[in-house]
Every structure is written in C-alpha cells, then in structure tokens.
Amino acid sequence: MHKFAFIIHPLDASYVARKFPVAKYLPASLVEKLLLWLPPLKTSYITGVRSPHAETEGWFISCPLTSRQMVSLPEELVLDHIIRAGRLAEKLGAEIVGLGAMTSVVGDAGITIARHLNIPVTTGNSYTVATALEGTRKAAELMGIDLTRAQTLVVGATGAIGAVCARILARECPSLTLVARNEQRLENLARRIVKDTGADVRVSRNLKEALRRADVVLTVTSAAEAVIEPEDLKPGAVVCDVARPRDVSRRVAEERDDVLVIEGGVVEVPGEVDFHFNFGYPPGLAYACMAETMILALEGRLENFTLGRELTVEQVDEISRLARKHGFRLAGLRSFERPMPEEKIEAIRRRAEEKAACN
C-alpha cells in the first residue's frame, strides 16, 4: 500500500478553533501571531480509501498560516512553512504529498516546494479542473442554459486552473470572456485560445461589467476575500466557485434566490474513508485536490503530477481516467457546503424566469 499526505491550513483565524478550541476566545490578530510560532502539525490519520484495484491511507498535515498570511507575508517565509510541513509528511512515511488551498497557489505553484522534498508533490489542480467543468456543465443543463449560446466568463483566467478551464471551455462555448489582473498574460492567453479553437474570446478589465453580462461564470482567483457580490450577477446565472477561500460572497446565497452558485471540485471517495477530522463536508466527501493525491497513491503513480501554472488538457484527461478507474465521482451539486437538490435548482430557475418576465 502506498501512503500519501495532504497539507491543509486554516482559511482564517476562526478555523484554528477546530483544532484548538481556546482560539475562539482570542482576537484574530493574536491567533495569527501565535500561528507564526507553531510548527507543522499532524492533524489526523486518514483510513479506508479503497478502490476496486487498491487501497491507501494517509495524513492531513496542517501548515499553521491563514489564507491572509499566505498572501501577505514574505513569500520565502510562507514557502519555508509549507516545506517544513512536507518534511513532516516524509518523516511520517508518506510517499506523495498534495498541496491544499493556498499552499498550492503561493510562489511558483509547488515547483520550489517539490525541489526541497524527497517525495513527489502534486497540487491536485488537474482533478479540480475536471470536476469543476463537469459540475458547471451539469448546473447549466439544469438551469436550461445552452453552453453553445451562452455568454461564459472565466474569472482568474491566467492562474493555473483558470487558464486550462478557459482552454477547455472554449471548445464548447463559442462566446468566452476572460478576466484577470495581469493584462499581458490575459492577452497572450486569449490569442492562444483563438488560435487553437477559433472561439470568440474577449478580455475585460472590468469584472463587475463582465459579471452582469455572463450566463455562466467559472471563478478561480487567489483573492483572500470574496470578489463577487449579489448585485453583480444576472438573473438565472450559474456560478461555479472553485476558489478557496471563496470568490463568491455568502451574501449571494442569502440575497439572490434567482442565481445558482455551485462549489467546484467536491467528490465522493471510494471505500469507507474516515478523515478523522472535520473540514466541513459530510463523511465520504473530499475536495478534488485531496482526491488527486489519493488517486495517484492508489495507482502507484508516485510522481510530480500537477505542478506550476501550465496545466495541460492531457493532464486533466489522464487524472479523469484514473479517477473513474478507482471509483471517484462528482458528489452531486453543492452550494455553500450544502447539497443542492434538483427541485431547489428548479425553483431557482423559475424565480429567474419570473424576474426576466418582469423586466
């Protein structure tokens, strides 16, 4: 049996209380200062991951920095914390390690971390892309949106996940708009997609304006705070939020009953997996990035599978094939950590049609 580890971190100071209850009585600023002095921690031992072909076990390793600290502290300091977490994984016996949430974003998206470890590293982004696109297609279908006629928007399009999502979506969505902060990289990506697919690809510097026109949005920025608010979205829009921390404000769920927001990359793990740690999902469910590490351990593919910011369509196809082989599958549609049954989606669709009729 090949074993794996997966590096996690508190998204904000409130998450620290899940491991250290006393933290909920302390101000967030003090919690973050204390985190700087903590070494990486073995958070739990994961058991019961079993496919028809193999089984695996592993560890959650906590890198004690919040998302805000990941993007605001000096990059060298943050990478040092992540590398120390990877070395703990090595000592425990892991043969491959996955990078979760912001640990897969900082620096050069895992390349430097891999150079400092003696075991392979994967960000999990290839399987995250595969499941996000599968969920987006399903959600659009249920909302009555024809992707071949829809205005589709990718937010954070020059990141590792955003770029390959845009390249794959352009094959299905002839009208595609891209938004990102780096204008030169955005223009380069758009030219590449037009050359490869012939799609009508536009770039925008105005996120709010692009959101108001979009029927389908796939968002995957590395922002530490939400970038999409209730007033930004068109009635009937579908939004797939792949980012962690979320790009979509929780206010959208509270104030907009006419748009469908789904989470990207939540999957059912085969076997009787027990994470021995509550990261917010029901038993048996995991983020796709976690699942990619498990899939590679099950398959014995102990290699740097997904690293850096240049994901390929071939990587996405390969991890999708291995996921199907080992019994991983999309965990239905979920929104803000809750299941989204089809009857609720139908109600959202009807509400959107009512609003459209009134306008």
Tab-separated table of C-alpha atoms in Angstrom:
chain	number	residue	atom	x	y	z
A	1	MET	CA	0.000	0.000	0.000
A	2	HIS	CA	1.342	3.423	-0.968
A	3	LYS	CA	0.680	6.191	1.545
A	4	PHE	CA	0.003	9.875	0.983
A	5	ALA	CA	-0.170	13.139	2.913
A	6	PHE	CA	-2.148	16.272	2.211
A	7	ILE	CA	-1.195	19.714	3.510
A	8	ILE	CA	-4.052	21.856	4.788
A	9	HIS	CA	-4.179	25.203	6.566
A	10	PRO	CA	-6.747	27.351	8.431
A	11	LEU	CA	-8.609	29.534	5.913
A	12	ASP	CA	-8.930	32.214	8.596
A	13	ALA	CA	-8.374	32.560	12.332
A	14	SER	CA	-11.819	31.090	13.159
A	15	TYR	CA	-10.764	27.735	11.643
A	16	VAL	CA	-7.996	27.383	14.237
A	17	ALA	CA	-10.662	26.688	16.876
A	18	ARG	CA	-11.467	23.373	15.133
A	19	LYS	CA	-8.128	22.055	16.407
A	20	PHE	CA	-7.570	24.391	19.400
A	21	PRO	CA	-10.968	25.381	20.931
A	22	VAL	CA	-9.364	28.071	23.090
A	23	ALA	CA	-8.683	30.061	19.912
A	24	LYS	CA	-12.346	31.111	19.628
A	25	TYR	CA	-11.890	33.275	22.739
A	26	LEU	CA	-8.890	35.143	21.287
A	27	PRO	CA	-8.819	38.064	18.809
A	28	ALA	CA	-7.945	37.021	15.262
A	29	SER	CA	-4.823	39.184	15.206
A	30	LEU	CA	-3.436	37.393	18.281
A	31	VAL	CA	-4.296	33.959	16.830
A	32	GLU	CA	-2.349	34.810	13.660
A	33	LYS	CA	0.680	35.961	15.682
A	34	LEU	CA	0.639	32.706	17.646
A	35	LEU	CA	0.406	30.677	14.431
A	36	LEU	CA	3.748	32.071	13.291
A	37	TRP	CA	5.433	30.222	16.140
A	38	LEU	CA	3.700	26.890	15.630
A	39	PRO	CA	5.481	24.041	13.818
A	40	PRO	CA	3.568	21.970	11.237
A	41	LEU	CA	1.175	19.539	12.877
A	42	LYS	CA	-0.063	16.048	12.134
A	43	THR	CA	-3.783	16.809	12.152
A	44	SER	CA	-5.208	13.323	11.553
A	45	TYR	CA	-4.652	9.882	10.039
A	46	ILE	CA	-6.917	9.071	7.095
A	47	THR	CA	-8.126	5.482	6.692
A	48	GLY	CA	-10.457	3.460	4.496
A	49	VAL	CA	-9.720	4.791	0.986
A	50	ARG	CA	-10.376	1.661	-1.060
A	51	SER	CA	-10.965	1.247	-4.788
A	52	PRO	CA	-11.664	-1.968	-6.743
A	53	HIS	CA	-7.932	-2.093	-7.517
A	54	ALA	CA	-6.012	-0.853	-4.443
A	55	GLU	CA	-6.217	0.877	-1.088
A	56	THR	CA	-4.359	3.710	0.595
A	57	GLU	CA	-4.077	5.597	3.858
A	58	GLY	CA	-2.504	8.920	4.721
A	59	TRP	CA	-2.259	12.032	6.841
A	60	PHE	CA	-3.573	15.557	6.991
A	61	ILE	CA	-0.651	17.839	7.818
A	62	SER	CA	-1.504	21.363	8.950
A	63	CYS	CA	0.636	24.300	7.843
A	64	PRO	CA	-0.260	26.874	10.506
A	65	LEU	CA	-0.827	30.009	8.405
A	66	THR	CA	-4.172	31.555	7.428
A	67	SER	CA	-5.068	32.490	3.835
A	68	ARG	CA	-4.437	36.150	4.622
A	69	GLN	CA	-0.995	35.316	5.961
A	70	MET	CA	-0.247	33.165	2.898
A	71	VAL	CA	-0.718	36.133	0.562
A	72	SER	CA	0.604	38.935	2.783
A	73	LEU	CA	3.729	37.514	4.475
A	74	PRO	CA	7.070	37.359	2.624
A	75	GLU	CA	6.983	34.551	0.067
A	76	GLU	CA	10.184	32.909	1.363
A	77	LEU	CA	8.741	32.671	4.872
A	78	VAL	CA	5.488	31.127	3.599
A	79	LEU	CA	7.322	28.605	1.394
A	80	ASP	CA	9.545	27.649	4.349
A	81	HIS	CA	6.448	26.856	6.424
A	82	ILE	CA	4.989	24.698	3.626
A	83	ILE	CA	8.299	22.861	3.044
A	84	ARG	CA	8.524	22.073	6.755
A	85	ALA	CA	5.025	20.603	6.543
A	86	GLY	CA	6.175	18.487	3.587
A	87	ARG	CA	9.180	17.242	5.547
A	88	LEU	CA	6.880	16.169	8.369
A	89	ALA	CA	4.929	14.181	5.771
A	90	GLU	CA	8.185	12.481	4.711
A	91	LYS	CA	9.039	11.555	8.309
A	92	LEU	CA	5.608	10.052	8.836
A	93	GLY	CA	6.092	7.779	5.821
A	94	ALA	CA	4.113	9.495	3.060
A	95	GLU	CA	5.255	8.624	-0.465
A	96	ILE	CA	3.485	11.548	-2.158
A	97	VAL	CA	2.170	14.826	-0.773
A	98	GLY	CA	-0.644	17.071	-2.003
A	99	LEU	CA	-0.913	20.836	-1.541
A	100	GLY	CA	-4.267	22.151	-0.363
A	101	ALA	CA	-5.922	25.582	-0.680
A	102	MET	CA	-3.412	28.476	-0.734
A	103	THR	CA	-0.371	26.187	-0.300
A	104	SER	CA	-0.813	25.276	-3.980
A	105	VAL	CA	-1.015	28.934	-5.041
A	106	VAL	CA	1.871	30.765	-3.384
A	107	GLY	CA	5.213	31.089	-5.132
A	108	ASP	CA	5.530	29.013	-8.285
A	109	ALA	CA	2.604	26.666	-7.531
A	110	GLY	CA	4.551	23.823	-5.962
A	111	ILE	CA	7.752	23.720	-8.040
A	112	THR	CA	10.050	25.153	-5.342
A	113	ILE	CA	8.377	23.017	-2.677
A	114	ALA	CA	8.990	19.865	-4.745
A	115	ARG	CA	12.689	20.760	-5.139
A	116	HIS	CA	13.113	20.793	-1.351
A	117	LEU	CA	11.387	17.460	-0.665
A	118	ASN	CA	12.377	13.856	-1.274
A	119	ILE	CA	8.856	12.739	-2.132
A	120	PRO	CA	6.760	13.837	-5.136
A	121	VAL	CA	4.313	16.715	-4.903
A	122	THR	CA	1.012	17.460	-6.620
A	123	THR	CA	-1.263	20.461	-6.324
A	124	GLY	CA	-4.398	18.486	-7.213
A	125	ASN	CA	-5.346	21.131	-9.731
A	126	SER	CA	-5.816	18.722	-12.656
A	127	TYR	CA	-8.668	16.850	-10.965
A	128	THR	CA	-10.072	20.105	-9.605
A	129	VAL	CA	-10.392	21.318	-13.216
A	130	ALA	CA	-12.060	18.087	-14.343
A	131	THR	CA	-14.696	18.144	-11.603
A	132	ALA	CA	-15.329	21.896	-11.860
A	133	LEU	CA	-16.076	21.604	-15.567
A	134	GLU	CA	-18.276	18.555	-15.019
A	135	GLY	CA	-20.256	20.424	-12.358
A	136	THR	CA	-20.562	23.544	-14.492
A	137	ARG	CA	-21.948	21.575	-17.445
A	138	LYS	CA	-24.468	19.806	-15.195
A	139	ALA	CA	-25.584	23.031	-13.488
A	140	ALA	CA	-26.020	24.835	-16.818
A	141	GLU	CA	-28.116	21.968	-18.152
A	142	LEU	CA	-30.390	22.023	-15.096
A	143	MET	CA	-30.831	25.802	-15.419
A	144	GLY	CA	-31.755	25.451	-19.093
A	145	ILE	CA	-28.600	27.157	-20.368
A	146	ASP	CA	-27.200	26.043	-23.725
A	147	LEU	CA	-23.414	26.463	-23.431
A	148	THR	CA	-23.095	26.835	-27.182
A	149	ARG	CA	-25.183	30.021	-26.996
A	150	ALA	CA	-24.266	31.294	-23.519
A	151	GLN	CA	-22.086	34.229	-22.511
A	152	THR	CA	-19.406	32.430	-20.494
A	153	LEU	CA	-16.912	34.126	-18.185
A	154	VAL	CA	-13.729	32.825	-16.529
A	155	VAL	CA	-12.542	34.952	-13.588
A	156	GLY	CA	-8.912	34.451	-12.606
A	157	ALA	CA	-8.238	33.175	-16.112
A	158	THR	CA	-4.446	33.411	-16.041
A	159	GLY	CA	-3.994	31.203	-12.983
A	160	ALA	CA	-3.101	27.511	-13.260
A	161	ILE	CA	-6.712	26.338	-13.010
A	162	GLY	CA	-8.336	29.274	-14.787
A	163	ALA	CA	-6.185	29.035	-17.907
A	164	VAL	CA	-6.794	25.369	-18.627
A	165	CYS	CA	-10.507	25.741	-17.772
A	166	ALA	CA	-10.699	28.566	-20.321
A	167	ARG	CA	-8.945	26.465	-22.972
A	168	ILE	CA	-11.324	23.534	-22.459
A	169	LEU	CA	-14.459	25.704	-22.185
A	170	ALA	CA	-13.585	27.500	-25.425
A	171	ARG	CA	-14.203	24.213	-27.276
A	172	GLU	CA	-17.792	24.187	-26.013
A	173	CYS	CA	-18.596	27.873	-25.501
A	174	PRO	CA	-18.092	29.977	-28.629
A	175	SER	CA	-18.523	33.231	-26.670
A	176	LEU	CA	-15.974	33.429	-23.860
A	177	THR	CA	-14.797	36.384	-21.755
A	178	LEU	CA	-11.637	36.269	-19.632
A	179	VAL	CA	-10.826	38.401	-16.587
A	180	ALA	CA	-7.572	38.529	-14.611
A	181	ARG	CA	-5.279	41.142	-13.090
A	182	ASN	CA	-2.249	40.586	-15.349
A	183	GLU	CA	-3.282	42.194	-18.656
A	184	GLN	CA	-0.330	40.961	-20.706
A	185	ARG	CA	-0.786	37.336	-19.657
A	186	LEU	CA	-4.522	37.689	-20.276
A	187	GLU	CA	-3.977	38.952	-23.818
A	188	ASN	CA	-1.493	36.146	-24.503
A	189	LEU	CA	-3.952	33.517	-23.254
A	190	ALA	CA	-6.773	34.938	-25.359
A	191	ARG	CA	-4.627	34.886	-28.516
A	192	ARG	CA	-3.629	31.271	-27.819
A	193	ILE	CA	-7.252	30.170	-27.363
A	194	VAL	CA	-8.409	31.970	-30.518
A	195	LYS	CA	-5.603	30.268	-32.476
A	196	ASP	CA	-6.441	26.811	-31.024
A	197	THR	CA	-10.253	26.937	-31.197
A	198	GLY	CA	-11.426	29.883	-33.271
A	199	ALA	CA	-13.767	30.876	-30.427
A	200	ASP	CA	-14.920	34.474	-29.907
A	201	VAL	CA	-12.667	35.251	-26.919
A	202	ARG	CA	-12.685	38.665	-25.272
A	203	VAL	CA	-10.730	40.058	-22.358
A	204	SER	CA	-12.119	42.514	-19.847
A	205	ARG	CA	-10.587	44.814	-17.266
A	206	ASN	CA	-13.977	45.425	-15.661
A	207	LEU	CA	-15.002	42.443	-13.547
A	208	LYS	CA	-18.348	43.865	-12.442
A	209	GLU	CA	-19.411	44.693	-16.001
A	210	ALA	CA	-18.359	41.256	-17.268
A	211	LEU	CA	-20.286	39.538	-14.459
A	212	ARG	CA	-23.502	41.416	-15.259
A	213	ARG	CA	-23.429	40.066	-18.853
A	214	ALA	CA	-22.500	36.449	-18.065
A	215	ASP	CA	-24.860	33.462	-18.143
A	216	VAL	CA	-22.183	31.074	-16.847
A	217	VAL	CA	-19.255	32.059	-14.599
A	218	LEU	CA	-16.328	29.929	-13.533
A	219	THR	CA	-14.317	31.774	-10.904
A	220	VAL	CA	-10.952	30.747	-9.506
A	221	THR	CA	-8.954	33.686	-8.229
A	222	SER	CA	-6.376	33.563	-5.440
A	223	ALA	CA	-8.010	36.501	-3.639
A	224	ALA	CA	-8.150	36.278	0.133
A	225	GLU	CA	-11.624	37.951	0.155
A	226	ALA	CA	-14.819	37.475	-1.893
A	227	VAL	CA	-14.858	39.271	-5.269
A	228	ILE	CA	-18.435	38.509	-6.418
A	229	GLU	CA	-21.347	40.180	-4.612
A	230	PRO	CA	-25.166	39.770	-5.043
A	231	GLU	CA	-25.620	42.910	-7.146
A	232	ASP	CA	-23.051	41.711	-9.697
A	233	LEU	CA	-24.986	38.776	-11.127
A	234	LYS	CA	-27.550	38.428	-13.898
A	235	PRO	CA	-30.831	36.606	-13.011
A	236	GLY	CA	-30.558	32.926	-13.961
A	237	ALA	CA	-26.765	32.916	-13.918
A	238	VAL	CA	-24.768	29.825	-12.974
A	239	VAL	CA	-21.574	30.405	-10.980
A	240	CYS	CA	-19.042	27.659	-10.283
A	241	ASP	CA	-16.792	28.842	-7.443
A	242	VAL	CA	-13.581	26.818	-7.480
A	243	ALA	CA	-11.571	29.136	-5.229
A	244	ARG	CA	-10.751	28.552	-1.578
A	245	PRO	CA	-11.222	30.984	0.134
A	246	ARG	CA	-14.431	31.554	-1.809
A	247	ASP	CA	-14.707	34.125	-4.563
A	248	VAL	CA	-18.482	34.363	-4.133
A	249	SER	CA	-19.743	36.275	-1.119
A	250	ARG	CA	-22.028	34.358	1.240
A	251	ARG	CA	-24.427	37.284	0.771
A	252	VAL	CA	-25.231	35.849	-2.670
A	253	ALA	CA	-26.794	32.782	-1.027
A	254	GLU	CA	-28.745	34.994	1.361
A	255	GLU	CA	-29.984	37.645	-1.069
A	256	ARG	CA	-30.255	36.047	-4.522
A	257	ASP	CA	-32.837	33.265	-4.996
A	258	ASP	CA	-32.541	33.542	-8.779
A	259	VAL	CA	-28.910	32.524	-9.332
A	260	LEU	CA	-27.255	29.148	-8.875
A	261	VAL	CA	-23.867	29.060	-7.152
A	262	ILE	CA	-22.147	25.697	-7.012
A	263	GLU	CA	-18.888	24.573	-5.481
A	264	GLY	CA	-16.260	23.237	-7.822
A	265	GLY	CA	-14.390	20.089	-7.052
A	266	VAL	CA	-16.233	18.105	-4.368
A	267	VAL	CA	-16.112	14.347	-4.902
A	268	GLU	CA	-17.173	11.058	-3.325
A	269	VAL	CA	-14.201	8.974	-2.176
A	270	PRO	CA	-14.476	5.191	-2.751
A	271	GLY	CA	-14.388	2.839	0.231
A	272	GLU	CA	-15.252	3.768	3.789
A	273	VAL	CA	-12.951	6.732	4.190
A	274	ASP	CA	-12.606	8.266	7.645
A	275	PHE	CA	-10.664	11.545	7.681
A	276	HIS	CA	-10.746	11.717	11.492
A	277	PHE	CA	-11.023	15.466	11.021
A	278	ASN	CA	-13.970	17.719	10.207
A	279	PHE	CA	-13.123	20.056	7.335
A	280	GLY	CA	-16.759	20.945	6.704
A	281	TYR	CA	-18.122	18.178	4.485
A	282	PRO	CA	-20.221	15.079	5.260
A	283	PRO	CA	-18.419	11.742	5.660
A	284	GLY	CA	-17.048	10.317	2.436
A	285	LEU	CA	-16.678	13.624	0.583
A	286	ALA	CA	-13.435	15.430	-0.215
A	287	TYR	CA	-12.127	18.263	-2.306
A	288	ALA	CA	-10.956	17.128	-5.725
A	289	CYS	CA	-7.413	18.366	-4.978
A	290	MET	CA	-7.291	15.986	-1.987
A	291	ALA	CA	-8.696	13.226	-4.174
A	292	GLU	CA	-5.961	13.681	-6.807
A	293	THR	CA	-3.312	12.824	-4.202
A	294	MET	CA	-5.294	9.728	-3.158
A	295	ILE	CA	-5.800	8.654	-6.790
A	296	LEU	CA	-2.073	8.860	-7.510
A	297	ALA	CA	-1.283	6.830	-4.359
A	298	LEU	CA	-3.869	4.206	-5.326
A	299	GLU	CA	-2.449	3.985	-8.840
A	300	GLY	CA	1.173	3.891	-7.611
A	301	ARG	CA	1.927	6.979	-9.699
A	302	LEU	CA	4.470	8.405	-7.241
A	303	GLU	CA	5.458	11.387	-9.374
A	304	ASN	CA	5.178	15.167	-9.520
A	305	PHE	CA	1.874	15.070	-11.410
A	306	THR	CA	0.493	18.624	-11.266
A	307	LEU	CA	2.961	21.421	-10.582
A	308	GLY	CA	3.371	25.006	-11.748
A	309	ARG	CA	0.984	27.207	-13.677
A	310	GLU	CA	0.940	25.412	-17.021
A	311	LEU	CA	-1.647	22.653	-16.703
A	312	THR	CA	-2.369	20.686	-19.826
A	313	VAL	CA	-5.578	19.286	-21.234
A	314	GLU	CA	-3.810	15.893	-21.343
A	315	GLN	CA	-3.190	16.005	-17.553
A	316	VAL	CA	-6.874	16.718	-16.950
A	317	ASP	CA	-7.920	13.839	-19.219
A	318	GLU	CA	-5.445	11.436	-17.557
A	319	ILE	CA	-6.494	12.142	-13.969
A	320	SER	CA	-10.161	11.917	-15.034
A	321	ARG	CA	-9.479	8.452	-16.453
A	322	LEU	CA	-7.697	7.313	-13.268
A	323	ALA	CA	-10.473	8.758	-11.082
A	324	ARG	CA	-13.112	6.751	-12.957
A	325	LYS	CA	-10.961	3.602	-12.701
A	326	HIS	CA	-10.720	3.913	-8.910
A	327	GLY	CA	-14.358	4.902	-8.328
A	328	PHE	CA	-14.131	8.635	-7.553
A	329	ARG	CA	-17.093	10.684	-8.812
A	330	LEU	CA	-18.616	14.134	-8.551
A	331	ALA	CA	-20.607	14.463	-5.291
A	332	GLY	CA	-23.720	15.897	-6.916
A	333	LEU	CA	-24.065	19.670	-6.911
A	334	ARG	CA	-23.352	21.547	-3.685
A	335	SER	CA	-23.708	25.199	-2.764
A	336	PHE	CA	-22.057	26.820	0.240
A	337	GLU	CA	-21.236	23.395	1.714
A	338	ARG	CA	-24.804	22.077	1.359
A	339	PRO	CA	-26.314	19.653	-1.167
A	340	MET	CA	-28.274	21.347	-3.940
A	341	PRO	CA	-31.183	19.023	-4.884
A	342	GLU	CA	-32.673	19.296	-8.364
A	343	GLU	CA	-36.039	20.549	-7.041
A	344	LYS	CA	-34.283	23.515	-5.438
A	345	ILE	CA	-32.459	24.239	-8.683
A	346	GLU	CA	-35.804	24.116	-10.499
A	347	ALA	CA	-37.155	26.711	-8.030
A	348	ILE	CA	-34.158	28.969	-8.762
A	349	ARG	CA	-34.796	28.568	-12.468
A	350	ARG	CA	-38.486	29.510	-12.103
A	351	ARG	CA	-37.611	32.551	-9.985
A	352	ALA	CA	-35.109	33.708	-12.617
A	353	GLU	CA	-37.751	33.347	-15.354
A	354	GLU	CA	-40.222	35.387	-13.276
A	355	LYS	CA	-37.675	38.174	-12.851
A	356	ALA	CA	-36.843	38.120	-16.545
A	357	ALA	CA	-40.566	38.389	-17.412
A	358	CYS	CA	-40.943	41.435	-15.115
A	359	ASN	CA	-38.032	43.235	-16.727
